[in-house]
Amino acid sequence: MRIGIIGAGHIGGTLAMLFTRAGHEVAISNSRGPETLKDLVAELGPKARAVTSREAAAFGDVVVVSIPFGRYRELPADAFAGKIVIDTNNYYPQRDGHFEDLDTNRTTSSEMLQTHLRRARVVKAFNSIRWEHLRDLGRPRGASDRIALPISGDDTEAKRVVAQLIDQIGFDAVDAGTLAEGGRRHQPGTSLYLADATSKELERRLATV
Ligand SMILES: NC(=O)c1ccc[n+]([C@@H]2O[C@H](COP(=O)([O-])OP(=O)(O)OC[C@H]3O[C@@H](n4cnc5c(N)ncnc54)[C@H](OP(=O)(O)O)[C@@H]3O)[C@@H](O)[C@H]2O)c1
């Protein structure tokens, strides 16, 4: 599969490593331009290339957005038409600035991203695991210590594709509902956030929120 990754930091860079290892083609971008990503793509090997964010969005069948949430409006929305978008972002007001609709729980950061990328299908995933654990804790399917990641979204097919990618890099996926539901159920501060729990345990916690 072709995967665009926008944001080459802790989570974006780790996903680029895991997805190339799983055999996917990756095009990765940051805010400063592809020339600043030379060392990273050299390390990632021949399945990775450095591009602009517009090019990363155009390249991917799936496009990961992994940037500080407060900058989401900088994304070139027209380039995301028809794409499955993986939203790894979390809202941290001290980093992102205050968004009143989030502070008053009127909406979620993922719904705001979906509104901006209106012709894409956004799935929230990878927001609830520390990047070091994403890097280190992948396990083969069926392993007793395999942990699960909650995902949420409004499009069933998009969630199926994202769940399959998660499985390929060593984790189970657990459906936490729509963007509105899941966006609240696995955001910072919840019992699913940073849980590092098996699918059985995540499902148990989901039943109580
Ligand atoms: N760190 C974690 O363990 C963790 C876990 C789960 C979720 N998250 C969430 O995932 C997101 C990414 O976190 P991170 O820790 O990977 O961040 P990070 O290490 O600070 O990396 C952020 C990346 O985003 C890029 N970026 C910033 N603005 C951009 C823009 N407008 N267009 C394109 N690229 C842009 C930066 O590029 P430049 O350097 O060129 O500006 C950088 O490559 C955040 O929303 C975070 O809250 C983080």
Coordinates of C-alpha atoms and ligand atoms in Angstrom, one line a residue:
M1 CA 0.0 0.0 0.0
R2 CA 1.1 3.6 -0.5
I3 CA 1.1 5.6 2.8
G4 CA 1.6 9.3 3.1
I5 CA 2.8 10.5 6.5
I6 CA 2.5 14.2 7.4
G7 CA 4.6 14.9 10.5
A8 CA 8.0 13.2 10.8
G9 CA 8.4 13.4 14.6
H10 CA 8.1 10.8 17.3
I11 CA 4.9 9.2 16.0
G12 CA 5.1 9.9 12.3
G13 CA 8.8 8.8 12.2
T14 CA 8.0 5.6 14.1
L15 CA 5.0 4.8 11.9
A16 CA 7.2 5.3 8.8
M17 CA 9.7 2.8 10.2
L18 CA 7.0 0.2 11.1
F19 CA 5.1 0.6 7.8
T20 CA 8.2 0.3 5.6
R21 CA 9.3 -2.7 7.6
A22 CA 5.8 -4.2 6.9
G23 CA 6.5 -3.7 3.1
H24 CA 4.5 -0.5 2.4
E25 CA 5.7 2.5 0.4
V26 CA 5.9 5.6 2.4
A27 CA 6.1 9.3 1.5
I28 CA 6.8 11.5 4.5
S29 CA 6.8 15.3 5.1
N30 CA 7.3 17.9 7.8
S31 CA 6.7 21.6 8.0
R32 CA 10.3 22.6 7.0
G33 CA 10.6 20.8 3.6
P34 CA 11.8 17.5 2.2
E35 CA 15.5 18.5 2.2
T36 CA 15.4 18.4 6.1
L37 CA 14.3 14.7 6.0
K38 CA 17.3 13.3 4.1
D39 CA 18.8 11.5 7.0
L40 CA 15.5 10.0 8.1
V41 CA 14.6 8.6 4.7
A42 CA 18.2 7.3 4.3
E43 CA 17.7 5.4 7.5
L44 CA 14.3 4.2 6.4
G45 CA 15.6 2.7 3.2
P46 CA 14.4 2.4 -0.4
K47 CA 10.7 2.2 0.5
A48 CA 10.7 5.7 1.9
R49 CA 10.9 9.1 0.2
A50 CA 10.8 12.7 1.5
V51 CA 8.1 15.0 0.0
T52 CA 6.0 18.1 0.7
S53 CA 2.8 17.6 2.7
R54 CA 0.7 18.2 -0.4
E55 CA 2.7 15.4 -2.2
A56 CA 2.3 13.1 0.8
A57 CA -1.4 13.6 0.8
A58 CA -1.6 12.9 -3.0
F59 CA 0.7 9.9 -2.7
G60 CA -1.1 7.9 0.0
D61 CA -4.1 5.5 -0.3
V62 CA -3.9 6.1 3.4
V63 CA -2.5 9.4 4.8
V64 CA -1.3 9.7 8.4
V65 CA -1.6 13.2 10.0
S66 CA 0.7 13.3 13.0
I67 CA 1.4 17.0 13.8
P68 CA 0.7 19.3 16.8
F69 CA -3.1 19.5 16.6
G70 CA -3.1 23.3 16.7
R71 CA -1.6 23.4 13.2
Y72 CA -4.3 21.2 11.5
R73 CA -5.6 24.1 9.4
E74 CA -2.3 24.4 7.6
L75 CA -3.1 21.0 5.9
P76 CA -3.9 21.4 2.2
A77 CA -7.5 20.1 2.4
D78 CA -8.1 19.7 -1.4
A79 CA -5.2 17.2 -1.6
F80 CA -7.0 14.8 0.8
A81 CA -10.1 14.2 -1.3
G82 CA -11.1 10.5 -1.2
K83 CA -8.3 9.5 1.1
I84 CA -8.4 7.5 4.3
V85 CA -6.8 9.7 6.9
I86 CA -5.3 8.4 10.2
D87 CA -5.4 11.1 12.8
T88 CA -2.9 10.4 15.6
N89 CA -3.3 13.9 17.1
N90 CA -4.2 14.9 20.6
Y91 CA -5.3 18.3 21.8
Y92 CA -2.9 19.9 24.4
P93 CA -4.0 23.5 25.0
Q94 CA -0.6 24.4 26.5
R95 CA 1.0 23.4 23.2
D96 CA -1.8 24.0 20.7
G97 CA -3.5 27.1 22.2
H98 CA -7.1 27.1 23.4
F99 CA -10.0 26.0 21.1
E100 CA -13.2 26.9 22.9
D101 CA -15.3 24.1 21.2
L102 CA -12.8 21.6 22.7
D103 CA -12.6 23.2 26.1
T104 CA -16.4 23.1 26.4
N105 CA -16.6 19.6 25.0
R106 CA -18.8 20.7 22.1
T107 CA -16.8 18.6 19.7
T108 CA -13.5 16.6 19.4
S109 CA -10.2 17.3 17.7
S110 CA -10.8 14.5 15.2
E111 CA -14.2 15.9 14.2
M112 CA -12.5 19.3 13.7
L113 CA -9.9 17.6 11.4
Q114 CA -12.7 15.8 9.6
T115 CA -14.5 19.1 9.0
H116 CA -11.3 20.6 7.6
L117 CA -10.5 17.6 5.4
R118 CA -14.2 17.3 4.4
R119 CA -13.8 14.9 1.5
A120 CA -11.5 12.5 3.4
R121 CA -12.5 9.7 5.7
V122 CA -10.8 10.3 9.1
V123 CA -10.0 7.5 11.5
K124 CA -8.6 8.3 14.9
A125 CA -5.8 5.9 15.8
F126 CA -2.3 5.7 17.5
N127 CA -3.3 8.7 19.6
S128 CA -3.4 6.7 22.8
I129 CA 0.0 5.0 22.8
R130 CA 3.4 6.5 23.7
W131 CA 5.7 6.6 20.7
E132 CA 8.4 4.4 22.4
H133 CA 5.7 1.8 23.1
L134 CA 4.6 1.9 19.5
R135 CA 8.2 1.4 18.5
D136 CA 8.8 -1.5 20.9
L137 CA 5.7 -3.3 21.9
G138 CA 4.4 -4.8 18.6
R139 CA 3.9 -8.6 18.8
P140 CA 2.9 -11.3 16.4
R141 CA -0.8 -12.0 16.0
G142 CA -2.1 -14.3 18.8
A143 CA 0.7 -13.5 21.3
S144 CA -0.7 -13.4 24.8
D145 CA 1.0 -10.0 25.5
R146 CA -0.2 -8.4 22.3
I147 CA -1.7 -5.0 23.1
A148 CA -4.6 -3.3 21.4
L149 CA -5.2 0.2 20.1
P150 CA -8.6 1.9 20.1
I151 CA -9.7 3.3 16.7
S152 CA -12.7 5.4 15.9
G153 CA -14.3 6.8 12.8
D154 CA -17.5 7.3 10.9
D155 CA -16.7 5.1 7.9
T156 CA -16.7 1.3 8.4
E157 CA -14.5 0.5 5.4
A158 CA -11.9 3.1 6.4
K159 CA -11.8 1.6 9.9
R160 CA -11.3 -1.9 8.4
V161 CA -8.3 -0.7 6.4
V162 CA -6.8 1.0 9.4
A163 CA -7.4 -2.1 11.6
Q164 CA -5.6 -4.2 9.0
L165 CA -2.5 -1.8 9.0
I166 CA -2.5 -1.9 12.8
D167 CA -2.5 -5.7 12.8
Q168 CA 0.4 -5.8 10.3
I169 CA 2.6 -3.8 12.6
G170 CA 1.9 -5.9 15.7
F171 CA -1.2 -4.6 17.5
D172 CA -4.8 -5.5 17.7
A173 CA -7.4 -2.8 16.9
V174 CA -10.5 -2.3 19.0
D175 CA -13.4 -0.3 17.5
A176 CA -14.3 2.6 19.9
G177 CA -17.2 3.9 17.8
T178 CA -17.7 7.1 15.7
L179 CA -15.4 10.1 15.8
A180 CA -17.7 11.8 18.2
E181 CA -17.8 8.8 20.6
G182 CA -14.3 7.4 20.2
G183 CA -12.8 10.9 20.0
R184 CA -14.0 11.2 23.6
R185 CA -13.4 7.6 24.7
H186 CA -9.7 7.5 23.9
Q187 CA -8.6 11.1 24.3
P188 CA -6.0 12.1 27.0
G189 CA -7.3 11.6 30.5
T190 CA -9.5 8.6 29.8
S191 CA -9.0 5.0 30.9
L192 CA -8.1 3.9 27.4
Y193 CA -5.4 6.5 27.0
L194 CA -1.9 5.1 27.3
A195 CA -3.5 1.9 28.6
D196 CA -1.1 -0.6 26.9
A197 CA -3.8 -3.2 27.4
T198 CA -5.0 -6.3 25.6
S199 CA -8.1 -6.2 23.4
K200 CA -10.1 -8.0 26.0
E201 CA -9.1 -5.4 28.7
L202 CA -9.8 -2.5 26.3
E203 CA -13.2 -3.9 25.5
R204 CA -13.9 -4.2 29.2
R205 CA -12.9 -0.6 29.7
L206 CA -14.9 0.6 26.7
A207 CA -18.0 -1.0 28.1
T208 CA -17.7 1.3 31.2
V209 CA -17.2 4.7 29.4
Ligands
LIG1 N1 4.8 11.6 21.3 C1 3.9 10.7 21.6 O1 4.2 9.7 22.3 C2 2.5 10.8 21.1 C3 1.6 9.7 21.3 C4 0.4 9.7 20.7 C5 -0.1 10.9 20.0 N2 0.7 11.9 19.9 C6 0.2 13.1 19.1 O2 0.6 12.9 17.7 C7 1.0 14.2 17.2 C8 2.4 14.1 16.8 O3 3.2 14.0 18.0 P1 4.8 13.8 17.9 O4 5.2 13.5 19.3 O5 5.2 12.9 16.8 O6 5.2 15.3 17.6 P2 6.7 15.8 17.2 O7 7.7 14.8 17.6 O8 6.8 17.2 17.8 O9 6.6 16.0 15.6 C9 5.7 16.8 15.0 C10 6.0 16.8 13.5 O10 5.0 17.5 12.9 C11 5.6 18.3 11.9 N3 4.7 19.5 11.6 C12 4.3 20.5 12.4 N4 3.4 21.3 11.8 C13 3.3 20.8 10.5 C14 2.6 21.2 9.4 N5 1.8 22.3 9.4 N6 2.7 20.5 8.3 C15 3.5 19.4 8.2 N7 4.2 18.9 9.3 C16 4.1 19.6 10.4 C17 6.9 18.7 12.5 O11 7.7 19.2 11.4 P3 8.8 20.3 11.7 O12 9.8 19.8 12.7 O13 9.5 20.5 10.4 O14 8.0 21.5 12.2 C18 7.3 17.4 13.1 O15 7.9 16.6 12.1 C19 0.6 15.2 18.2 O16 -0.7 15.7 18.0 C20 0.7 14.4 19.5 O17 -0.1 15.0 20.5 C21 2.0 11.9 20.4

